PDB file of C-alpha atoms in Angstrom:
ATOM      1  CA  UNK B1311      64.368 141.183  39.734  1.00  0.00           C
ATOM      2  CA  UNK B1312      63.956 138.522  42.421  1.00  0.00           C
ATOM      3  CA  UNK B1313      64.582 134.842  41.784  1.00  0.00           C
ATOM      4  CA  UNK B1314      62.957 132.705  44.486  1.00  0.00           C
ATOM      5  CA  UNK B1315      65.427 129.851  44.921  1.00  0.00           C
ATOM      6  CA  UNK B1316      65.447 127.965  48.214  1.00  0.00           C
ATOM      7  CA  UNK B1317      68.466 125.866  47.276  1.00  0.00           C
ATOM      8  CA  UNK B1318      70.867 126.957  50.017  1.00  0.00           C
ATOM      9  CA  UNK B1319      73.788 129.332  50.105  1.00  0.00           C
ATOM     10  CA  UNK B1320      76.355 127.517  47.929  1.00  0.00           C
ATOM     11  CA  UNK B1321      73.880 126.599  45.194  1.00  0.00           C
ATOM     12  CA  UNK B1322      72.352 130.077  45.183  1.00  0.00           C
ATOM     13  CA  UNK B1323      75.773 131.740  44.917  1.00  0.00           C
ATOM     14  CA  UNK B1324      76.643 129.474  41.974  1.00  0.00           C
ATOM     15  CA  UNK B1325      73.252 129.946  40.308  1.00  0.00           C
ATOM     16  CA  UNK B1326      73.373 133.693  41.019  1.00  0.00           C
ATOM     17  CA  UNK B1327      76.838 133.945  39.475  1.00  0.00           C
ATOM     18  CA  UNK B1328      75.724 132.009  36.403  1.00  0.00           C
ATOM     19  CA  UNK B1329      72.593 134.093  35.853  1.00  0.00           C
ATOM     20  CA  UNK B1330      74.592 137.281  36.486  1.00  0.00           C
ATOM     21  CA  UNK B1331      77.093 136.199  33.847  1.00  0.00           C
ATOM     22  CA  UNK B1332      74.284 135.626  31.342  1.00  0.00           C
ATOM     23  CA  UNK B1333      72.528 138.908  32.204  1.00  0.00           C
ATOM     24  CA  UNK B1334      75.840 140.793  32.008  1.00  0.00           C
ATOM     25  CA  UNK B1335      76.366 139.530  28.462  1.00  0.00           C
ATOM     26  CA  UNK B1336      73.163 141.420  27.594  1.00  0.00           C
ATOM     27  CA  UNK B1337      74.219 144.444  29.690  1.00  0.00           C
ATOM     28  CA  UNK B1338      71.166 144.050  31.933  1.00  0.00           C
ATOM     29  CA  UNK B1339      72.582 143.681  35.435  1.00  0.00           C
ATOM     30  CA  UNK B1340      74.311 146.156  37.744  1.00  0.00           C
ATOM     31  CA  UNK B1341      74.650 144.266  41.051  1.00  0.00           C
ATOM     32  CA  UNK B1342      73.267 141.153  42.678  1.00  0.00           C
ATOM     33  CA  UNK B1343      72.895 139.655  46.136  1.00  0.00           C
ATOM     34  CA  UNK B1344      71.887 136.249  47.407  1.00  0.00           C
ATOM     35  CA  UNK B1345      70.898 134.368  50.529  1.00  0.00           C
ATOM     36  CA  UNK B1346      69.838 130.717  50.922  1.00  0.00           C
ATOM     37  CA  UNK B1347      66.282 131.500  49.738  1.00  0.00           C
ATOM     38  CA  UNK B1348      66.449 134.077  46.945  1.00  0.00           C
ATOM     39  CA  UNK B1349      68.658 135.900  44.468  1.00  0.00           C
ATOM     40  CA  UNK B1350      68.144 139.619  43.921  1.00  0.00           C
ATOM     41  CA  UNK B1351      69.377 141.396  40.804  1.00  0.00           C
ATOM     42  CA  UNK B1352      69.593 145.161  40.390  1.00  0.00           C
ATOM     43  CA  UNK B1353      69.006 145.662  36.696  1.00  0.00           C
ATOM     44  CA  UNK B1354      70.297 148.612  34.675  1.00  0.00           C
ATOM     45  CA  UNK B1355      66.755 149.525  33.605  1.00  0.00           C
ATOM     46  CA  UNK B1356      63.431 149.718  35.347  1.00  0.00           C
ATOM     47  CA  UNK B1357      61.501 146.457  34.952  1.00  0.00           C
ATOM     48  CA  UNK B1358      58.677 148.477  33.340  1.00  0.00           C
ATOM     49  CA  UNK B1359      61.101 149.264  30.508  1.00  0.00           C
ATOM     50  CA  UNK B1360      62.054 145.622  29.943  1.00  0.00           C
ATOM     51  CA  UNK B1361      60.225 142.595  28.667  1.00  0.00           C
ATOM     52  CA  UNK B1362      60.860 140.712  31.909  1.00  0.00           C
ATOM     53  CA  UNK B1363      59.061 137.605  30.692  1.00  0.00           C
ATOM     54  CA  UNK B1364      61.406 137.400  27.688  1.00  0.00           C
ATOM     55  CA  UNK B1365      64.450 137.878  29.925  1.00  0.00           C
ATOM     56  CA  UNK B1366      63.272 135.119  32.290  1.00  0.00           C
ATOM     57  CA  UNK B1367      62.386 132.895  29.348  1.00  0.00           C
ATOM     58  CA  UNK B1368      65.919 133.318  27.956  1.00  0.00           C
ATOM     59  CA  UNK B1369      67.460 132.447  31.306  1.00  0.00           C
ATOM     60  CA  UNK B1370      65.297 129.358  31.808  1.00  0.00           C
ATOM     61  CA  UNK B1371      65.799 128.005  28.306  1.00  0.00           C
ATOM     62  CA  UNK B1372      69.563 128.151  27.940  1.00  0.00           C
ATOM     63  CA  UNK B1373      71.111 125.362  25.892  1.00  0.00           C
ATOM     64  CA  UNK B1374      73.889 123.068  27.100  1.00  0.00           C
ATOM     65  CA  UNK B1375      76.570 124.999  25.160  1.00  0.00           C
ATOM     66  CA  UNK B1376      75.594 128.313  26.768  1.00  0.00           C
ATOM     67  CA  UNK B1377      75.379 126.655  30.188  1.00  0.00           C
ATOM     68  CA  UNK B1378      78.838 125.145  29.881  1.00  0.00           C
ATOM     69  CA  UNK B1379      80.237 128.427  28.573  1.00  0.00           C
ATOM     70  CA  UNK B1380      78.779 130.192  31.596  1.00  0.00           C
ATOM     71  CA  UNK B1381      80.197 127.555  33.957  1.00  0.00           C
ATOM     72  CA  UNK B1382      83.619 127.960  32.347  1.00  0.00           C
ATOM     73  CA  UNK B1383      83.410 131.748  32.746  1.00  0.00           C
ATOM     74  CA  UNK B1384      82.581 131.274  36.436  1.00  0.00           C
ATOM     75  CA  UNK B1385      85.592 129.017  36.904  1.00  0.00           C
ATOM     76  CA  UNK B1386      87.883 131.543  35.268  1.00  0.00           C
ATOM     77  CA  UNK B1387      86.470 134.844  36.526  1.00  0.00           C
ATOM     78  CA  UNK B1388      84.293 134.417  39.599  1.00  0.00           C
ATOM     79  CA  UNK B1389      85.995 132.028  42.004  1.00  0.00           C
ATOM     80  CA  UNK B1390      88.447 133.564  44.498  1.00  0.00           C
ATOM     81  CA  UNK B1391      91.370 131.411  43.306  1.00  0.00           C
ATOM     82  CA  UNK B1392      94.084 133.876  44.266  1.00  0.00           C
ATOM     83  CA  UNK B1393      92.786 133.878  47.836  1.00  0.00           C
ATOM     84  CA  UNK B1394      92.999 130.105  48.054  1.00  0.00           C
ATOM     85  CA  UNK B1395      96.323 129.965  46.222  1.00  0.00           C
ATOM     86  CA  UNK B1396      97.919 132.146  48.911  1.00  0.00           C
ATOM     87  CA  UNK B1397      97.070 129.737  51.706  1.00  0.00           C
ATOM     88  CA  UNK B1398      97.778 126.632  49.669  1.00  0.00           C
ATOM     89  CA  UNK B1399     101.137 128.027  48.509  1.00  0.00           C
ATOM     90  CA  UNK B1400     101.936 128.657  52.179  1.00  0.00           C
ATOM     91  CA  UNK B1401     101.051 125.075  53.054  1.00  0.00           C
ATOM     92  CA  UNK B1402     103.159 123.784  50.155  1.00  0.00           C
ATOM     93  CA  UNK B1403     106.084 126.008  51.257  1.00  0.00           C
ATOM     94  CA  UNK B1404     106.089 127.975  47.989  1.00  0.00           C
ATOM     95  CA  UNK B1405     105.696 131.319  49.786  1.00  0.00           C
ATOM     96  CA  UNK B1406     106.445 132.452  53.320  1.00  0.00           C
ATOM     97  CA  UNK B1407     103.614 132.019  55.819  1.00  0.00           C
ATOM     98  CA  UNK B1408     101.811 135.095  57.057  1.00  0.00           C
ATOM     99  CA  UNK B1409     102.537 137.384  54.092  1.00  0.00           C
ATOM    100  CA  UNK B1410     100.144 140.301  53.835  1.00  0.00           C
ATOM    101  CA  UNK B1411      98.890 140.540  50.271  1.00  0.00           C
ATOM    102  CA  UNK B1412      96.446 142.849  48.567  1.00  0.00           C
ATOM    103  CA  UNK B1413      93.882 141.685  46.040  1.00  0.00           C
ATOM    104  CA  UNK B1414      96.138 142.481  43.059  1.00  0.00           C
ATOM    105  CA  UNK B1415      99.000 140.480  44.533  1.00  0.00           C
ATOM    106  CA  UNK B1416      96.684 137.543  45.236  1.00  0.00           C
ATOM    107  CA  UNK B1417      95.406 137.640  41.677  1.00  0.00           C
ATOM    108  CA  UNK B1418      99.013 137.532  40.404  1.00  0.00           C
ATOM    109  CA  UNK B1419      99.378 134.192  42.226  1.00  0.00           C
ATOM    110  CA  UNK B1420      96.978 132.709  39.653  1.00  0.00           C
ATOM    111  CA  UNK B1421      99.532 133.472  36.943  1.00  0.00           C
ATOM    112  CA  UNK B1422     102.538 132.515  39.061  1.00  0.00           C
ATOM    113  CA  UNK B1423     101.170 129.100  40.044  1.00  0.00           C
ATOM    114  CA  UNK B1424      99.210 128.276  36.852  1.00  0.00           C
ATOM    115  CA  UNK B1425      99.446 124.608  35.828  1.00  0.00           C
ATOM    116  CA  UNK B1426     100.900 123.527  39.165  1.00  0.00           C
ATOM    117  CA  UNK B1427      99.608 121.312  41.979  1.00  0.00           C
ATOM    118  CA  UNK B1428      98.985 124.551  43.901  1.00  0.00           C
ATOM    119  CA  UNK B1429      96.569 125.743  41.219  1.00  0.00           C
ATOM    120  CA  UNK B1430      94.881 122.340  41.047  1.00  0.00           C
ATOM    121  CA  UNK B1431      94.366 122.301  44.816  1.00  0.00           C
ATOM    122  CA  UNK B1432      93.084 125.905  44.825  1.00  0.00           C
ATOM    123  CA  UNK B1433      90.466 125.037  42.182  1.00  0.00           C
ATOM    124  CA  UNK B1434      89.467 121.905  44.099  1.00  0.00           C
ATOM    125  CA  UNK B1435      89.115 123.814  47.381  1.00  0.00           C
ATOM    126  CA  UNK B1436      87.283 126.779  45.828  1.00  0.00           C
ATOM    127  CA  UNK B1437      84.833 124.455  44.078  1.00  0.00           C
ATOM    128  CA  UNK B1438      84.262 122.500  47.252  1.00  0.00           C
ATOM    129  CA  UNK B1439      83.464 125.594  49.312  1.00  0.00           C
ATOM    130  CA  UNK B1440      82.005 128.092  46.817  1.00  0.00           C
ATOM    131  CA  UNK B1441      80.312 126.309  43.948  1.00  0.00           C
ATOM    132  CA  UNK B1442      77.914 123.486  43.171  1.00  0.00           C
ATOM    133  CA  UNK B1443      77.928 123.251  39.387  1.00  0.00           C
ATOM    134  CA  UNK B1444      76.280 119.822  39.310  1.00  0.00           C
ATOM    135  CA  UNK B1445      73.223 121.017  41.249  1.00  0.00           C
ATOM    136  CA  UNK B1446      72.998 124.164  39.082  1.00  0.00           C
ATOM    137  CA  UNK B1447      73.139 121.996  35.942  1.00  0.00           C
ATOM    138  CA  UNK B1448      70.245 119.946  37.368  1.00  0.00           C
ATOM    139  CA  UNK B1449      68.219 123.093  38.174  1.00  0.00           C
ATOM    140  CA  UNK B1450      68.810 124.658  34.753  1.00  0.00           C
ATOM    141  CA  UNK B1451      68.108 121.346  33.016  1.00  0.00           C
ATOM    142  CA  UNK B1452      64.583 121.077  34.527  1.00  0.00           C
TER     143      UNK B1452
END
């Protein structure tokens, strides 16, 4: 399924993540990719087996509660917070600079630094570089 969306990279990543979250709740999506002009979803079934118009209609007519729930899920599960926490914790002097960490170790930083200025700064930086929730809210609201 291709979504033509010439909104730019950051908006398309955010929109793609949101739509992927909503499609995943219905067990419809396997993988997805995006560029500044389109979002491509690999669905679990052939489009001839699905009522694509109904799927698209559901995605375009989501209510505010579902939208905000999806945005919250993106904040919690889709942003690379552990990645940012590593570098911010280094800047704050909370961990030694230059540590080599695997993905699991970086994810554990989210627990270690929860409810700290390091976590707040990681969320701020990740949102600045990886997400545009306001623009996605505008797009979905139209």
